[in-house]
Short mmCIF file of N, CA and C in Angstrom, two decimals:
data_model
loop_
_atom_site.label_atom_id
_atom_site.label_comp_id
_atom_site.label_asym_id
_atom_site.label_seq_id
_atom_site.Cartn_x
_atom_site.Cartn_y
_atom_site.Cartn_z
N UNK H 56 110.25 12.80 34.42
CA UNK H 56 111.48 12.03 34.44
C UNK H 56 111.50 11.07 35.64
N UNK H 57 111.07 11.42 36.60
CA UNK H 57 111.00 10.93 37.70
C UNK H 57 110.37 9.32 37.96
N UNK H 58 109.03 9.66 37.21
CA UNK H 58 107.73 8.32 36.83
C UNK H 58 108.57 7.24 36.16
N UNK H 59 109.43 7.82 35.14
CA UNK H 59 110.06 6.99 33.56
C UNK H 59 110.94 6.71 34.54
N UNK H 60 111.58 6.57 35.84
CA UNK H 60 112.70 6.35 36.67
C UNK H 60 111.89 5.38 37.28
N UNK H 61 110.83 5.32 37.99
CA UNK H 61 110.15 4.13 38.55
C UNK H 61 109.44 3.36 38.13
N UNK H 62 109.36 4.10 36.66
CA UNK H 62 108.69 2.43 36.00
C UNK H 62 109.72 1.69 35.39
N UNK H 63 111.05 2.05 35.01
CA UNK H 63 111.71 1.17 34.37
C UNK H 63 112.39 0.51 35.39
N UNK H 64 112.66 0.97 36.77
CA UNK H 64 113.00 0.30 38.39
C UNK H 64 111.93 -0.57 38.86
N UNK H 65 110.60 -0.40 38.19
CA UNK H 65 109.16 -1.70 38.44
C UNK H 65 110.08 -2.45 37.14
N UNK H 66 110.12 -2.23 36.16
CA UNK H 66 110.37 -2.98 35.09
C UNK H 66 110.97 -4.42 35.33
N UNK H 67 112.35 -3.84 35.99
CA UNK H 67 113.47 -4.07 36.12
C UNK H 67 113.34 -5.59 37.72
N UNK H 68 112.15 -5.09 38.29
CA UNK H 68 112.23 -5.68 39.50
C UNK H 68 111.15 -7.04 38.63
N UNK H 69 110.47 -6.74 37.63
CA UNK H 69 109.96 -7.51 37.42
C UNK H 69 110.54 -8.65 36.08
N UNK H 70 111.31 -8.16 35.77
CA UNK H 70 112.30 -8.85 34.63
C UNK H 70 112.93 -9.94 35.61
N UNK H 71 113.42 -9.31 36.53
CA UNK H 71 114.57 -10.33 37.75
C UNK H 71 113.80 -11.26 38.43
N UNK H 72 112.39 -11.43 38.16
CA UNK H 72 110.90 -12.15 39.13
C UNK H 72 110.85 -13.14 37.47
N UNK H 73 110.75 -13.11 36.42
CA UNK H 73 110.65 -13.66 35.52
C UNK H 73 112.45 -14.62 35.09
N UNK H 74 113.18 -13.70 35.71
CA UNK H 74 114.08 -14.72 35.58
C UNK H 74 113.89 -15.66 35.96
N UNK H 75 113.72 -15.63 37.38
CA UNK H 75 113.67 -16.06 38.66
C UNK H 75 112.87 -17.42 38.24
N UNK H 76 111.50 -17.19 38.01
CA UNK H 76 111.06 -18.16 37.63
C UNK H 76 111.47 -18.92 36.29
N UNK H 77 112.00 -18.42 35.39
CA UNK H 77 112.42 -19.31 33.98
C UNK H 77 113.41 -20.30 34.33
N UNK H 78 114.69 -19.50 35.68
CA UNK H 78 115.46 -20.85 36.13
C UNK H 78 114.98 -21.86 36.95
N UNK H 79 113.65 -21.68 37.75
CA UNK H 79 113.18 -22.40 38.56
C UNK H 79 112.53 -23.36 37.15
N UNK H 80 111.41 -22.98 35.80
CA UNK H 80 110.80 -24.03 35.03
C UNK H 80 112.40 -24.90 34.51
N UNK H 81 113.18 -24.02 34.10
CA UNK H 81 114.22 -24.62 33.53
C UNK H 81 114.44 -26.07 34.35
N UNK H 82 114.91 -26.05 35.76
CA UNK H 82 115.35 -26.97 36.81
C UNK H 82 114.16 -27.99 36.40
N UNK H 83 112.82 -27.68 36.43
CA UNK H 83 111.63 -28.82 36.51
C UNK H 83 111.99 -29.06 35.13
N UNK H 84 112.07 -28.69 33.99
CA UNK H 84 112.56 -29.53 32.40
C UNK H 84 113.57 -30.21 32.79
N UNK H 85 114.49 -29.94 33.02
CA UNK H 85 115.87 -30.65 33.42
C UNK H 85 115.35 -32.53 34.21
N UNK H 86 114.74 -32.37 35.40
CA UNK H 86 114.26 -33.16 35.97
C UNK H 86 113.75 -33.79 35.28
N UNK H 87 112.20 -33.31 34.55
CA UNK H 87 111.42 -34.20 33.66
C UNK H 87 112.16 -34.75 32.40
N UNK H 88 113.32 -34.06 32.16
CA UNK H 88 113.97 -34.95 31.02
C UNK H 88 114.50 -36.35 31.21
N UNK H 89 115.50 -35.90 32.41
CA UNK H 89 115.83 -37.11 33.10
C UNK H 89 114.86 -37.98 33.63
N UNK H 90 113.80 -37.79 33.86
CA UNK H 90 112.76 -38.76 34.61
C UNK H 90 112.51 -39.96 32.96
N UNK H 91 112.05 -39.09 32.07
CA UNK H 91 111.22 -39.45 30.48
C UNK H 91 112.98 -40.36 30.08
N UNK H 92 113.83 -40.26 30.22
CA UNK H 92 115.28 -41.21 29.70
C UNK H 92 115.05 -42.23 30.75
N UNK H 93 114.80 -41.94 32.32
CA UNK H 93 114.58 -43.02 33.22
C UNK H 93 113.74 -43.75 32.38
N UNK H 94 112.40 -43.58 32.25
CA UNK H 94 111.52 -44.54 31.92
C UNK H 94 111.62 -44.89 30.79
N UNK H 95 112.46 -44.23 29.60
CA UNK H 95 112.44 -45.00 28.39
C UNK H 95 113.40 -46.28 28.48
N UNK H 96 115.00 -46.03 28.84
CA UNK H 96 116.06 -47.17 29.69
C UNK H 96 115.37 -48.36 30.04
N UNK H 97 114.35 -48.00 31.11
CA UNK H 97 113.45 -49.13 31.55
C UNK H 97 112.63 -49.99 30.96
N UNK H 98 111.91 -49.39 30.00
CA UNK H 98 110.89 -49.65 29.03
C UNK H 98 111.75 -50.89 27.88
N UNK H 99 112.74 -49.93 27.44
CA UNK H 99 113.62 -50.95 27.13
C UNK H 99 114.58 -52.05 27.51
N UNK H 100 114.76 -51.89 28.43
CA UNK H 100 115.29 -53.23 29.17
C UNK H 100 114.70 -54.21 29.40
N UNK H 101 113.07 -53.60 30.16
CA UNK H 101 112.26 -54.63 29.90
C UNK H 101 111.74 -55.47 28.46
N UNK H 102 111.85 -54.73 27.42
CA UNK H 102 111.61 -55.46 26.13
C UNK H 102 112.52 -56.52 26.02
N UNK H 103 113.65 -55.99 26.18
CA UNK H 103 114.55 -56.92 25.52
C UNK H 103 114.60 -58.08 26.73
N UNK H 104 114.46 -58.14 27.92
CA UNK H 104 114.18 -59.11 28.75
C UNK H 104 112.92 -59.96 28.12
N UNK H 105 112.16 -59.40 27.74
CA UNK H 105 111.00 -59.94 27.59
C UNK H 105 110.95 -60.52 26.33
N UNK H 106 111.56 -60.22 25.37
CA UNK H 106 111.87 -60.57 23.46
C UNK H 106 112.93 -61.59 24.13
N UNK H 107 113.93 -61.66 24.68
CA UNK H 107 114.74 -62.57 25.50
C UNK H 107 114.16 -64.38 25.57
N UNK H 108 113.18 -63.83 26.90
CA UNK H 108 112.26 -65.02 27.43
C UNK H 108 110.97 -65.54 26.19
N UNK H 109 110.77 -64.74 25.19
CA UNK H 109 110.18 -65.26 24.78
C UNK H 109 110.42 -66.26 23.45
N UNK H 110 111.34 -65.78 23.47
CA UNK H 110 112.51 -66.65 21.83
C UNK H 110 113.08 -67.53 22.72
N UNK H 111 113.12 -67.72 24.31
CA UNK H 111 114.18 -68.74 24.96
C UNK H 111 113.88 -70.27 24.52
N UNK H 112 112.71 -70.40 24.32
CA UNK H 112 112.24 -72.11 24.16
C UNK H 112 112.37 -72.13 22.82
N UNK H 113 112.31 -71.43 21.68
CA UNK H 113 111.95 -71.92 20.42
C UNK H 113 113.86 -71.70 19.75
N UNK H 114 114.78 -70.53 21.15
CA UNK H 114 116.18 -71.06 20.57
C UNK H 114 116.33 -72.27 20.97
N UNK H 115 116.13 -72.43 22.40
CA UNK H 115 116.17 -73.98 22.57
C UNK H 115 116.07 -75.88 21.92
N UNK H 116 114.69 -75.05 20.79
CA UNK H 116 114.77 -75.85 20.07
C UNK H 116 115.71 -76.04 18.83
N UNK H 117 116.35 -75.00 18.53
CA UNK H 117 117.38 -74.96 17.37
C UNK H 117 118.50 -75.35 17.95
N UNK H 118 118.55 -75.45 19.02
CA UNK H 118 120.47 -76.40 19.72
C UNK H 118 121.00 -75.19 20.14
N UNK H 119 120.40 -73.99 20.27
CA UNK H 119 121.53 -72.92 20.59
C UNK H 119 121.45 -72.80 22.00
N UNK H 120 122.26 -72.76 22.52
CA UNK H 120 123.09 -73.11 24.03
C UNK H 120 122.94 -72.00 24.81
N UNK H 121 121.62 -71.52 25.33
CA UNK H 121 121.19 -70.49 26.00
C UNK H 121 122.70 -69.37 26.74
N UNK H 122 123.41 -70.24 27.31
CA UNK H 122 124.39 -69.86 27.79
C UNK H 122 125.10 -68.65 26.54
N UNK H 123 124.94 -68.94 25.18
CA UNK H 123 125.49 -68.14 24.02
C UNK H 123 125.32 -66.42 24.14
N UNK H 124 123.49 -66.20 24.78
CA UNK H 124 122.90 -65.47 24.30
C UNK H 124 123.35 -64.27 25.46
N UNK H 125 124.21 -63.28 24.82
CA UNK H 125 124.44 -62.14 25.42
C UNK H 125 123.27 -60.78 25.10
N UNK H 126 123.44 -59.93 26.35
CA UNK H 126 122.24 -58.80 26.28
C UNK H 126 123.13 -57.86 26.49
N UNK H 127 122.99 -56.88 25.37
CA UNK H 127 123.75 -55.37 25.50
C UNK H 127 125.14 -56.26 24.81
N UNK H 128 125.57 -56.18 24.15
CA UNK H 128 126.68 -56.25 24.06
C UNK H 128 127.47 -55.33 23.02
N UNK H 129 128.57 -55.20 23.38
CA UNK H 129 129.32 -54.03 23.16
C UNK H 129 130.14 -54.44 21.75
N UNK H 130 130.53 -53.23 20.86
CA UNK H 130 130.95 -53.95 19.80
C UNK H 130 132.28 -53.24 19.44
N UNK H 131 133.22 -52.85 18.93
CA UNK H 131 134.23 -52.02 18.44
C UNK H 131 134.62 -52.13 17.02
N UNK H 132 134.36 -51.60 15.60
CA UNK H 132 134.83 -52.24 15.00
C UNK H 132 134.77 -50.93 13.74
N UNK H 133 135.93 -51.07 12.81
CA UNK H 133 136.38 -49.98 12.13
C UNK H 133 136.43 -48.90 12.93
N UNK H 134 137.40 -48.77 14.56
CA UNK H 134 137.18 -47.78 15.53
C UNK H 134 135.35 -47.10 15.91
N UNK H 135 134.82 -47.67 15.46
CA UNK H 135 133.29 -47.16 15.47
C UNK H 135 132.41 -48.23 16.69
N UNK H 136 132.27 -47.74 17.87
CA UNK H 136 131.23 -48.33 19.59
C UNK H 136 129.95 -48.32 18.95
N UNK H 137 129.38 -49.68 19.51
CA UNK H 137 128.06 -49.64 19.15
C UNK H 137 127.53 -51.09 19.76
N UNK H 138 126.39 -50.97 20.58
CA UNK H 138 125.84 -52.20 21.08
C UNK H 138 124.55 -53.32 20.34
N UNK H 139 124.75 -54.07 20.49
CA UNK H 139 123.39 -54.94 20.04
C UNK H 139 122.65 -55.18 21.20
N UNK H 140 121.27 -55.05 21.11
CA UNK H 140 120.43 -55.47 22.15
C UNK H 140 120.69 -57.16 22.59
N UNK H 141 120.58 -57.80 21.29
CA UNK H 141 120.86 -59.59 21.96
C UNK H 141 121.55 -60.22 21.11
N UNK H 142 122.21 -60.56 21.12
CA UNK H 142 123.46 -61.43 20.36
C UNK H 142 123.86 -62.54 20.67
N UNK H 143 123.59 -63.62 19.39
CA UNK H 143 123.70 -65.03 19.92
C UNK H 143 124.40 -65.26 18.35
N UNK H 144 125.71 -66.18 18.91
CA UNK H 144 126.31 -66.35 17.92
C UNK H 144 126.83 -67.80 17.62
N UNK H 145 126.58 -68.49 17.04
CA UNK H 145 126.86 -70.08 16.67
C UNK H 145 127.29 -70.06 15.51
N UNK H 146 126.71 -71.15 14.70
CA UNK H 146 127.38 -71.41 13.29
C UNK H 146 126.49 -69.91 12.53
N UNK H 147 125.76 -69.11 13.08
CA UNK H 147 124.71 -68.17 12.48
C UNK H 147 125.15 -67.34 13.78
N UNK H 148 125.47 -65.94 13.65
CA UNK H 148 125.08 -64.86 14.29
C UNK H 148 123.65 -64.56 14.23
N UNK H 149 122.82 -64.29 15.35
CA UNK H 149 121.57 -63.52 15.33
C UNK H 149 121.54 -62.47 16.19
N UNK H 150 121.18 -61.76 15.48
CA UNK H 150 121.34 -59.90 16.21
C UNK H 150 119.39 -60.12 16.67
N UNK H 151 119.45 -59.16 17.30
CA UNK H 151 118.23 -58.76 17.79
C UNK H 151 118.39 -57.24 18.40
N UNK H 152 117.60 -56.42 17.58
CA UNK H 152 117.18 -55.00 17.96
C UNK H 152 116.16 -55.09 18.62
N UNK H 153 115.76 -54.40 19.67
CA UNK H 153 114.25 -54.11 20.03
C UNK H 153 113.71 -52.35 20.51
N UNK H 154 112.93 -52.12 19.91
CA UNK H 154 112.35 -50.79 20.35
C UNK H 154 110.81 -50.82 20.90
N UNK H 155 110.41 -49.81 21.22
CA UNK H 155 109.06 -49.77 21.61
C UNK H 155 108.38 -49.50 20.21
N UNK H 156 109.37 -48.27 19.96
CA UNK H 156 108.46 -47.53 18.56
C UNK H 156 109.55 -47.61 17.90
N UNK H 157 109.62 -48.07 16.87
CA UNK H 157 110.68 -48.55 15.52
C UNK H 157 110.40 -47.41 14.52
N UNK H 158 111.50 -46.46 13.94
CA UNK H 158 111.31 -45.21 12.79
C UNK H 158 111.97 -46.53 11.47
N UNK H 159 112.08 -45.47 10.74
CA UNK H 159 112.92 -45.78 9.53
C UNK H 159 113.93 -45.53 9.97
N UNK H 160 114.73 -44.30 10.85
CA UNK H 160 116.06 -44.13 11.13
C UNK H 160 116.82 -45.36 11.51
N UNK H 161 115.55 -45.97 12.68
CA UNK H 161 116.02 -47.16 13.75
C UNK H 161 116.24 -47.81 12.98
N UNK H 162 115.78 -48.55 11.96
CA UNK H 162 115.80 -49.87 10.67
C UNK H 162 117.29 -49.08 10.42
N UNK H 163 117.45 -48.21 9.65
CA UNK H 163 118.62 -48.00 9.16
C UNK H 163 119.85 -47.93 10.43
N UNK H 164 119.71 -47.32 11.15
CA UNK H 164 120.93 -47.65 12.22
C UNK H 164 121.14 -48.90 12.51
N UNK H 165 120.23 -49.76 12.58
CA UNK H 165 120.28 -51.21 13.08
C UNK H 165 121.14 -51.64 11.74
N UNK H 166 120.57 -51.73 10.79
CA UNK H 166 121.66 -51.90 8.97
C UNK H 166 122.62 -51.73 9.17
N UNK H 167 123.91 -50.23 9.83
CA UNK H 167 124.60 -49.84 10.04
C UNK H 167 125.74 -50.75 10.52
N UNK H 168 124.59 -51.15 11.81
CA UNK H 168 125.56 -52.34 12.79
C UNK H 168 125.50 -53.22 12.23
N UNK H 169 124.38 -54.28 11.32
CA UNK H 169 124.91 -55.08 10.95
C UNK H 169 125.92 -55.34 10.09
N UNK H 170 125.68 -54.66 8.88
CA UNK H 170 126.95 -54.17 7.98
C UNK H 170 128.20 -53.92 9.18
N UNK H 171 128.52 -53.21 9.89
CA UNK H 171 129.54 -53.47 10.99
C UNK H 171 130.64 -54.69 11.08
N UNK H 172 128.75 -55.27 11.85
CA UNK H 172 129.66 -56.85 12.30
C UNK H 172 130.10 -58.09 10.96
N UNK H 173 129.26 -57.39 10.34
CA UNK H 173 129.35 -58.50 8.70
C UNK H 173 131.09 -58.55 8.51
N UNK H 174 131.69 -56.81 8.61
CA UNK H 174 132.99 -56.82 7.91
C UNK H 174 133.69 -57.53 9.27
N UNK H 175 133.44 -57.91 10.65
CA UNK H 175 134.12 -58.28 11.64
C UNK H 175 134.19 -59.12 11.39
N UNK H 176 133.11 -60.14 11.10
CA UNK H 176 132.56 -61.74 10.73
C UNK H 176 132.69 -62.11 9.46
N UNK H 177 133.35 -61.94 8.73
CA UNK H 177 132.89 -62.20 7.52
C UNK H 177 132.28 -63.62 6.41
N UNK H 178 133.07 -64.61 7.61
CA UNK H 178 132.53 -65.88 7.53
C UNK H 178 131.33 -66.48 7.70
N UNK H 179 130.98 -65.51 8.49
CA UNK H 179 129.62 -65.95 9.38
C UNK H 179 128.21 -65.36 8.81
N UNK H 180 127.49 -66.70 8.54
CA UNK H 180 126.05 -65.98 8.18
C UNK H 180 125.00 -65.11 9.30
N UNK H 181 124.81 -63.96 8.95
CA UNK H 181 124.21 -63.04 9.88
C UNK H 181 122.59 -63.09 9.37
N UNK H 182 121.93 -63.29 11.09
CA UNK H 182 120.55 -63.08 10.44
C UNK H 182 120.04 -62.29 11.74
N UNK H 183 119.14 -60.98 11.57
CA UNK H 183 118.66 -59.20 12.11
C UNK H 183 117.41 -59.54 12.40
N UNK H 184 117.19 -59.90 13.31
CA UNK H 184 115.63 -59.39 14.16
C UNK H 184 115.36 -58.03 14.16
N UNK H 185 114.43 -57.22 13.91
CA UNK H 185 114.19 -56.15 14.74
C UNK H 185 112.99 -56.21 15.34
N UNK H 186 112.62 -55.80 16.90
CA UNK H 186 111.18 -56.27 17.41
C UNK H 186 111.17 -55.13 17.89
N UNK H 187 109.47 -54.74 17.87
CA UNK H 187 109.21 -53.43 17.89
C UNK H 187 107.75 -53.46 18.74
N UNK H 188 107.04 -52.91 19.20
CA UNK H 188 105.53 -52.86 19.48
C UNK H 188 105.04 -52.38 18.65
N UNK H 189 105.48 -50.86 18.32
CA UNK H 189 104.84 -50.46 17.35
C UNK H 189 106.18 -50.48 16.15
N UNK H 190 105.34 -49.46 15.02
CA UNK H 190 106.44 -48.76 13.92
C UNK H 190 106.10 -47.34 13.52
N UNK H 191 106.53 -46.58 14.23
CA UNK H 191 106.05 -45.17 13.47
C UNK H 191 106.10 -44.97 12.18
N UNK H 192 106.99 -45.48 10.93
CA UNK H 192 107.01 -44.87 9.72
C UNK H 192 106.52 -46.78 9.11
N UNK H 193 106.73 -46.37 7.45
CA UNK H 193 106.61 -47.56 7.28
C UNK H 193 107.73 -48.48 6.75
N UNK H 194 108.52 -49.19 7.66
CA UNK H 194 109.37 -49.58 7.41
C UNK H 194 109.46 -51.21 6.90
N UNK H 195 108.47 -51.62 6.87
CA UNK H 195 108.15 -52.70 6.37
C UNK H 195 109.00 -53.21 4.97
N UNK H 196 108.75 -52.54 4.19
CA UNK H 196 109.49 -52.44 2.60
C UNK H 196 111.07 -52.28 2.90
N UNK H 197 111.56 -51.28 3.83
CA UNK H 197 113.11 -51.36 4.07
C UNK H 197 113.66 -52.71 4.58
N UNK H 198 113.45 -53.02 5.54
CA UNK H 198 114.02 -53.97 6.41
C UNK H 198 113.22 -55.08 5.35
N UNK H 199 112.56 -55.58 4.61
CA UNK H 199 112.32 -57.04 3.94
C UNK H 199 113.58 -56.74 2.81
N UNK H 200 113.91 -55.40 2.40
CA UNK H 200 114.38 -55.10 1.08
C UNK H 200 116.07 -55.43 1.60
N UNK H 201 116.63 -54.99 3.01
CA UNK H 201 117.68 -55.72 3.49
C UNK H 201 117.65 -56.71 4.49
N UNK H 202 117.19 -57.70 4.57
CA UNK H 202 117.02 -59.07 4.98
C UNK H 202 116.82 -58.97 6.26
N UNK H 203 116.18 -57.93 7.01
CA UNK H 203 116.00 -57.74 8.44
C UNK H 203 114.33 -58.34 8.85
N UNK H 204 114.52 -59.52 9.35
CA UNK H 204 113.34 -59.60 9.92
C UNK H 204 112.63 -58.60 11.03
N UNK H 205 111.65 -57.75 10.07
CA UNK H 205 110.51 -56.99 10.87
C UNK H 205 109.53 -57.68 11.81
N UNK H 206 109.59 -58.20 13.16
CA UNK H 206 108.71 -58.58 14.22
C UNK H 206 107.95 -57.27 14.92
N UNK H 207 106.48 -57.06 15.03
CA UNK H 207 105.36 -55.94 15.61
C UNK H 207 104.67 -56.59 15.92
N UNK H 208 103.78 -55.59 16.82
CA UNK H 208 102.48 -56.07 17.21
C UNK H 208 101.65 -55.41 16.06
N UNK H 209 101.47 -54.91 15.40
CA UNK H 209 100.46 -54.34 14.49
C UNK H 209 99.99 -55.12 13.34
#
């Protein structure tokens, strides 16, 4: 009885050493999550800076008034928040999505918003960039099938 008393008191000391450490990995996941959202934020900001500067001369050439072209912008509409990466709006709204890696979900959420702003605008002809590096699924067939211009590197 005695033994079965100090091994389940080893047990016990060693359960509280395994805690110990699961809250310490826990804290380093925690960190690395937040680090992997740091760098995705970034990753994307820089795209859309960069999809930005690189459409700047060829909006230029269509008359659209650089001054137009908002980044992030915020939307409200049927009580439903939701941002566009770049939004330039003249006699033509042009949305612009950008991801690193584009799903089918992303194509369809991006749909979402436009349908959105369509019922805000309804006057206004809307035309959907989405720019991507890559595309994980194949979304090619969706976005031609609702009038979203698909831009990749692939």
């Amino acid at each position: 009885l005695k033994s079965i008393r100090e091994e389940l008191k080893e047990h016990g000391k060693e359960l509280k050493s395994i805690r110990e450490e699961l809250k310490e990995h826990n804290h380093i996941l925690i960190r690395l999550d937040k680090g992997i959202g740091t760098i995705g934020r970034k990753i994307g900001a820089d795209l859309e800076k960069l999809t930005k500067n690189i459409y700047l001369e060829t909006l230029k050439k269509q008359g659209i008034d650089i001054k137009q072209i908002k980044r992030r912008k915020k939307f409200k509409v049927n009580g439903e928040e939701f941002e566009i990466d770049i939004y330039i709006e003249n006699e033509t709204v042009l949305l612009f999505e950008t991801k690193y890696s584009a799903t089918i979900d992303d194509a369809k959420e991006f749909l979402h918003k436009i349908k959105l702003i369509q019922t805000a605008y309804p006057s206004k002809k809307i035309q959907a960039f989405l720019i991507a590096i890559n595309t994980l699924d194949d979304i090619d067939e969706f976005c031609e099938k609702n009038s979203i211009y698909l831009i990749t590197s692939e």
